[in-house]
Tab-separated table of C-alpha atoms and ligand atoms in Angstrom:
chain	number	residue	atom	x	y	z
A	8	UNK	CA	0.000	0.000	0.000
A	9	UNK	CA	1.363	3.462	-0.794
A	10	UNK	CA	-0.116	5.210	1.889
A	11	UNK	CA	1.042	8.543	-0.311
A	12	UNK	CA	-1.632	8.417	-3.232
A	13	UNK	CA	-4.110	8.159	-0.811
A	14	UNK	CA	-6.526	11.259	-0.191
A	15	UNK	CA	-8.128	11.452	3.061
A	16	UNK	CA	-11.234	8.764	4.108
A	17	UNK	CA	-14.442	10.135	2.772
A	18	UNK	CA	-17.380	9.639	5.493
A	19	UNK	CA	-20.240	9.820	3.676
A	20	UNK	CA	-21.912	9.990	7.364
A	21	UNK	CA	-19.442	13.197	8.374
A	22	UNK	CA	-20.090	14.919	5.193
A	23	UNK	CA	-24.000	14.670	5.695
A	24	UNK	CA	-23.525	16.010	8.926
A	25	UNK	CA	-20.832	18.862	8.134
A	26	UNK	CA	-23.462	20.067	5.165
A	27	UNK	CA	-26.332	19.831	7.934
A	28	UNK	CA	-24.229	22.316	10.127
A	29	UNK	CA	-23.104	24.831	6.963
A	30	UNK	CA	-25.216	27.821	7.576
A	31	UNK	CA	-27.337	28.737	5.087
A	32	UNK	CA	-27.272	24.756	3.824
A	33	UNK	CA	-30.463	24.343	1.696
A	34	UNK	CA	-30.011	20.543	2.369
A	35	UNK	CA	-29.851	21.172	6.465
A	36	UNK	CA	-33.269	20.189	7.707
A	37	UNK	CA	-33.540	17.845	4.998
A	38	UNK	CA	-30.312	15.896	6.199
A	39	UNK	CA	-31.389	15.964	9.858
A	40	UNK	CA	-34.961	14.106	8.930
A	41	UNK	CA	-33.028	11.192	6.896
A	42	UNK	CA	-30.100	10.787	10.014
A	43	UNK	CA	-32.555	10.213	12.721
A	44	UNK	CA	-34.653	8.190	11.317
A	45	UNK	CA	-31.760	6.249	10.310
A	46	UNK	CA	-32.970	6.264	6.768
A	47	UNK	CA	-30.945	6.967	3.579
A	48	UNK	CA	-30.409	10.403	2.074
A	49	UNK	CA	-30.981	10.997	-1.338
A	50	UNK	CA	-28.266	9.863	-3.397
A	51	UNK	CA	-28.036	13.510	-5.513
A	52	UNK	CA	-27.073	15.104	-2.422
A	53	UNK	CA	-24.367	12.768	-1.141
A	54	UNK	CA	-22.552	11.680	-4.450
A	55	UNK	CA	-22.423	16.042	-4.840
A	56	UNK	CA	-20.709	16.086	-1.299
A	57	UNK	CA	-18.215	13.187	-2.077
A	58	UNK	CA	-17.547	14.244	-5.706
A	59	UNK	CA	-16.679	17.552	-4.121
A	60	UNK	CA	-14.552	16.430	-1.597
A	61	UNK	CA	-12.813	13.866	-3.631
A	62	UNK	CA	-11.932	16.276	-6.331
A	63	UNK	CA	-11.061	18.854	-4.447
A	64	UNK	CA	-8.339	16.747	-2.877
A	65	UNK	CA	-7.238	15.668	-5.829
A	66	UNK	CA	-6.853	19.459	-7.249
A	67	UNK	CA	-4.420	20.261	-4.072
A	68	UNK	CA	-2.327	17.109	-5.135
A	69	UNK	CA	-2.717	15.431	-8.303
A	70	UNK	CA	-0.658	12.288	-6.381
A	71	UNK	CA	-3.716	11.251	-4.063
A	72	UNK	CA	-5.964	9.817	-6.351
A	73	UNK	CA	-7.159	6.916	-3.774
A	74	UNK	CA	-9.623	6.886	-1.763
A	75	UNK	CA	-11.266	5.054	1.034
A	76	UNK	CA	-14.900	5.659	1.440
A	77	UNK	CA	-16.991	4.873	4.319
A	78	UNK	CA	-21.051	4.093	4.257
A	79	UNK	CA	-21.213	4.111	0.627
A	80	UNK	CA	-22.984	2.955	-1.629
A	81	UNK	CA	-25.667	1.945	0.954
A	82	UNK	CA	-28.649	0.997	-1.505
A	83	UNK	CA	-29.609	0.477	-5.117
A	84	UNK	CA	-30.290	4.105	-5.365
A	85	UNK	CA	-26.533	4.893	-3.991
A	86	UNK	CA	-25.143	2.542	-6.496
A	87	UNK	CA	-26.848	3.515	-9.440
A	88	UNK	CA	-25.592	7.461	-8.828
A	89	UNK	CA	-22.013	6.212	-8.350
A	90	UNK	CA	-22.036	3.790	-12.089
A	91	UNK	CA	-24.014	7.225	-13.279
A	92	UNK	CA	-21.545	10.316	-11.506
A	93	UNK	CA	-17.925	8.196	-11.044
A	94	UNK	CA	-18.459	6.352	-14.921
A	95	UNK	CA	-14.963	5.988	-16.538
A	96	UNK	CA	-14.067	8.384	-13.645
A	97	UNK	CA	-13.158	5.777	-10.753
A	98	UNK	CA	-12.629	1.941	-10.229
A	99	UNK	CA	-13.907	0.184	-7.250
A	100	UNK	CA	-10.770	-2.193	-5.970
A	101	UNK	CA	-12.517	-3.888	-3.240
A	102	UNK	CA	-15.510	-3.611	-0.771
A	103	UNK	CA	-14.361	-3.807	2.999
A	104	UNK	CA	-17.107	-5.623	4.625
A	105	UNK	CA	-16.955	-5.038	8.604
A	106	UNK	CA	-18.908	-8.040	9.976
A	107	UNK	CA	-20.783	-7.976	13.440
A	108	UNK	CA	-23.406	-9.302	15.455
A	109	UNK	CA	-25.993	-6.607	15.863
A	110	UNK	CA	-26.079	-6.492	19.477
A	111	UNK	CA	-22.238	-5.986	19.470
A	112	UNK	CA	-23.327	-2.950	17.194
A	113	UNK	CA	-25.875	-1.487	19.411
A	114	UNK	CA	-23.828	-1.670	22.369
A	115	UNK	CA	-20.747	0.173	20.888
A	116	UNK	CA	-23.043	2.549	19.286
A	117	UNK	CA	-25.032	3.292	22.645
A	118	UNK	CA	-21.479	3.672	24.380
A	119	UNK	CA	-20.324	6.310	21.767
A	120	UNK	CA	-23.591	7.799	22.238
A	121	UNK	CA	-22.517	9.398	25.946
A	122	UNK	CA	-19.785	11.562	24.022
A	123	UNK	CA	-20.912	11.872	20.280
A	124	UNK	CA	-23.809	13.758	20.390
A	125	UNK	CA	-25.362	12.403	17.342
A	126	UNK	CA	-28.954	12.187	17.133
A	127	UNK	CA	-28.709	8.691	16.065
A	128	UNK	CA	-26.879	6.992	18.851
A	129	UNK	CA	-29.867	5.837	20.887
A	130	UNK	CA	-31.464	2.657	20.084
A	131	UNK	CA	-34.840	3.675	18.401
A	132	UNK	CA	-32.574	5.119	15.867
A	133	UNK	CA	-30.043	2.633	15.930
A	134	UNK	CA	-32.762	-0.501	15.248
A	135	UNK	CA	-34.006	1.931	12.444
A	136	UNK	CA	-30.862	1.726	10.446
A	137	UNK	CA	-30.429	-2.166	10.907
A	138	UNK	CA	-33.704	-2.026	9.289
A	139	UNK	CA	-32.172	0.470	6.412
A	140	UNK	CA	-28.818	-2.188	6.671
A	141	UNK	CA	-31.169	-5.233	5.959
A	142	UNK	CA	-33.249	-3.863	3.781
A	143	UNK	CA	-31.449	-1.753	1.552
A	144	UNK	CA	-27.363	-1.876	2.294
A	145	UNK	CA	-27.182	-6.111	2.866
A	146	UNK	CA	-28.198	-6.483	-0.888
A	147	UNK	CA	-25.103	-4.110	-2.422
A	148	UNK	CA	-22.915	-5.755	-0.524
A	149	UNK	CA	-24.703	-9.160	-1.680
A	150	UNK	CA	-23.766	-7.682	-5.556
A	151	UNK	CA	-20.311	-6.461	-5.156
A	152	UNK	CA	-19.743	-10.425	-2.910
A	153	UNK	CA	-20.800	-11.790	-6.579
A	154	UNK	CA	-18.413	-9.773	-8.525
A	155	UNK	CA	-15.462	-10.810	-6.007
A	156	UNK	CA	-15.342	-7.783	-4.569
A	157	UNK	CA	-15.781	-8.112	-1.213
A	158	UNK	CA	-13.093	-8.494	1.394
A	159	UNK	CA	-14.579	-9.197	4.902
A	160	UNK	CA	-13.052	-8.772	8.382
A	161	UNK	CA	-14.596	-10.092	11.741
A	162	UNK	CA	-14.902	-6.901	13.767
A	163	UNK	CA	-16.270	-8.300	16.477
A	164	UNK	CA	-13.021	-8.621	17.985
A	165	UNK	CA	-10.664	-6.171	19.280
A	166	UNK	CA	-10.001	-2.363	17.831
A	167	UNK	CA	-6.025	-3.728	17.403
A	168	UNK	CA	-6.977	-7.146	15.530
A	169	UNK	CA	-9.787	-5.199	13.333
A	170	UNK	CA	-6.999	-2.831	12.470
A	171	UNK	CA	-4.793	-5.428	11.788
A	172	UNK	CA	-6.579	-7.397	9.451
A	173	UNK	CA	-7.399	-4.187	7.760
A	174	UNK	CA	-3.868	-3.066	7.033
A	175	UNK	CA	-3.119	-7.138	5.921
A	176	UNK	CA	-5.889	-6.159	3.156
A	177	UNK	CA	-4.499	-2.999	2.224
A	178	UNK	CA	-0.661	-4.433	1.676
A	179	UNK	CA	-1.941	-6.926	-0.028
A	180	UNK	CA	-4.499	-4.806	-2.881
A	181	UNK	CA	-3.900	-1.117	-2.009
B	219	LIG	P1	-22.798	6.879	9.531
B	219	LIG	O1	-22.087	8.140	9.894
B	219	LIG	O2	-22.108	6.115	8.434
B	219	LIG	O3	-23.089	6.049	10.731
B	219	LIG	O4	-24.214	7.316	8.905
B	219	LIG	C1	-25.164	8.039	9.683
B	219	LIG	C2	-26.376	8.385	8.845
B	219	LIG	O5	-25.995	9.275	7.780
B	219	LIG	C3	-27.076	7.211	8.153
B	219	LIG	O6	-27.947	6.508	9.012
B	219	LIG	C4	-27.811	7.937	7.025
B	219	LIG	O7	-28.961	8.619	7.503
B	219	LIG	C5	-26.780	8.992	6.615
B	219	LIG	N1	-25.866	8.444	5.586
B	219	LIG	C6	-24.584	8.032	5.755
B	219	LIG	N2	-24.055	7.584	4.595
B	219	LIG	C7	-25.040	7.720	3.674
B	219	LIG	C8	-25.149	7.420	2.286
B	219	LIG	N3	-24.157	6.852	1.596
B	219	LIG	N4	-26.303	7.714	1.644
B	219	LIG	C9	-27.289	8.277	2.327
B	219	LIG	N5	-27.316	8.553	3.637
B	219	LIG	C10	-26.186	8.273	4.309
């Protein structure tokens, strides 16, 4: 892995949230609605954030032309806008497939809910998006597992041996 063409990890989560907070944000309330119900934003509004901030890294230095995105694509809908937007523009290498037992879920969640102060670290929220997950994200994940895509790392265990598999992944196709 060349850690040096990378750009910085795109949330997809984080740049929701940091367009919610933008004053003036025509998206704001609109964002909020979709994060507490645990539901899925719009893909227009996303891909625009994550097109931004990929190719704005990419016009500070044209070396980091990598990137590691989290929570995306997390439906049909999501997938469909990246083939349409990133077409002959990106190539997917791999999917990173964290897998967990739901409960094991919650209960982190629910512990980073005393700091976070996200609106969807409580449980009502929290069984919403394993809902969205089932639903709508399992079946993605399903398609890119078909095309050999998908590279999957027990994280139910420890932060250090999560980590560790991760970085075995990344030496070996990054
Ligand atoms: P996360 O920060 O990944 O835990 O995501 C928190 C919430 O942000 C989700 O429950 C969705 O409401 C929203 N969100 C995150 N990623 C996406 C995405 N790719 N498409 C639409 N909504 C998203």
């Amino acid at each position: 892995m060349k850690v040096s063409q990378y750009g910085p990890v795109q949330h997809t989560g984080d740049l929701l949230r940091d367009e919610r907070k933008r004053p003036g944000s025509q998206y704001g309330e609109l964002i909020e609605k979709y994060i507490k119900e645990g539901a899925i934003v719009p893909v227009e509004i996303t891909i625009s954030l994550l097109k931004r901030a990929m190719d704005q890294t990419m016009a500070a230095n044209v070396q980091k032309y990598k990137f590691l995105i989290d929570g995306f694509p997390r439906n049909e809908d999501n997938l469909q806008g990246w083939n349409k937007t990133m077409d002959g523009k990106a190539d997917v290498s791999f999917v990173l497939f964290f897998d967990c037992d739901n409960e094991i879920c919650i209960g982190r969640c629910l512990e980073r809910g005393k700091s976070s102060g996200r609106s969807d670290d409580n449980r009502e929220s929290l069984e919403k998006r394993l809902h969205t997950y089932l639903q709508s994200t399992k079946p993605i994940i399903d398609q890119y597992e078909k095309m050999g895509k998908v590279r999957k790392v027990d994280a139910s265990k420890s932060v250090d041996e999560v980590f560790g598999k991760v970085v075995n992944i990344f030496d070996k196709e990054g």
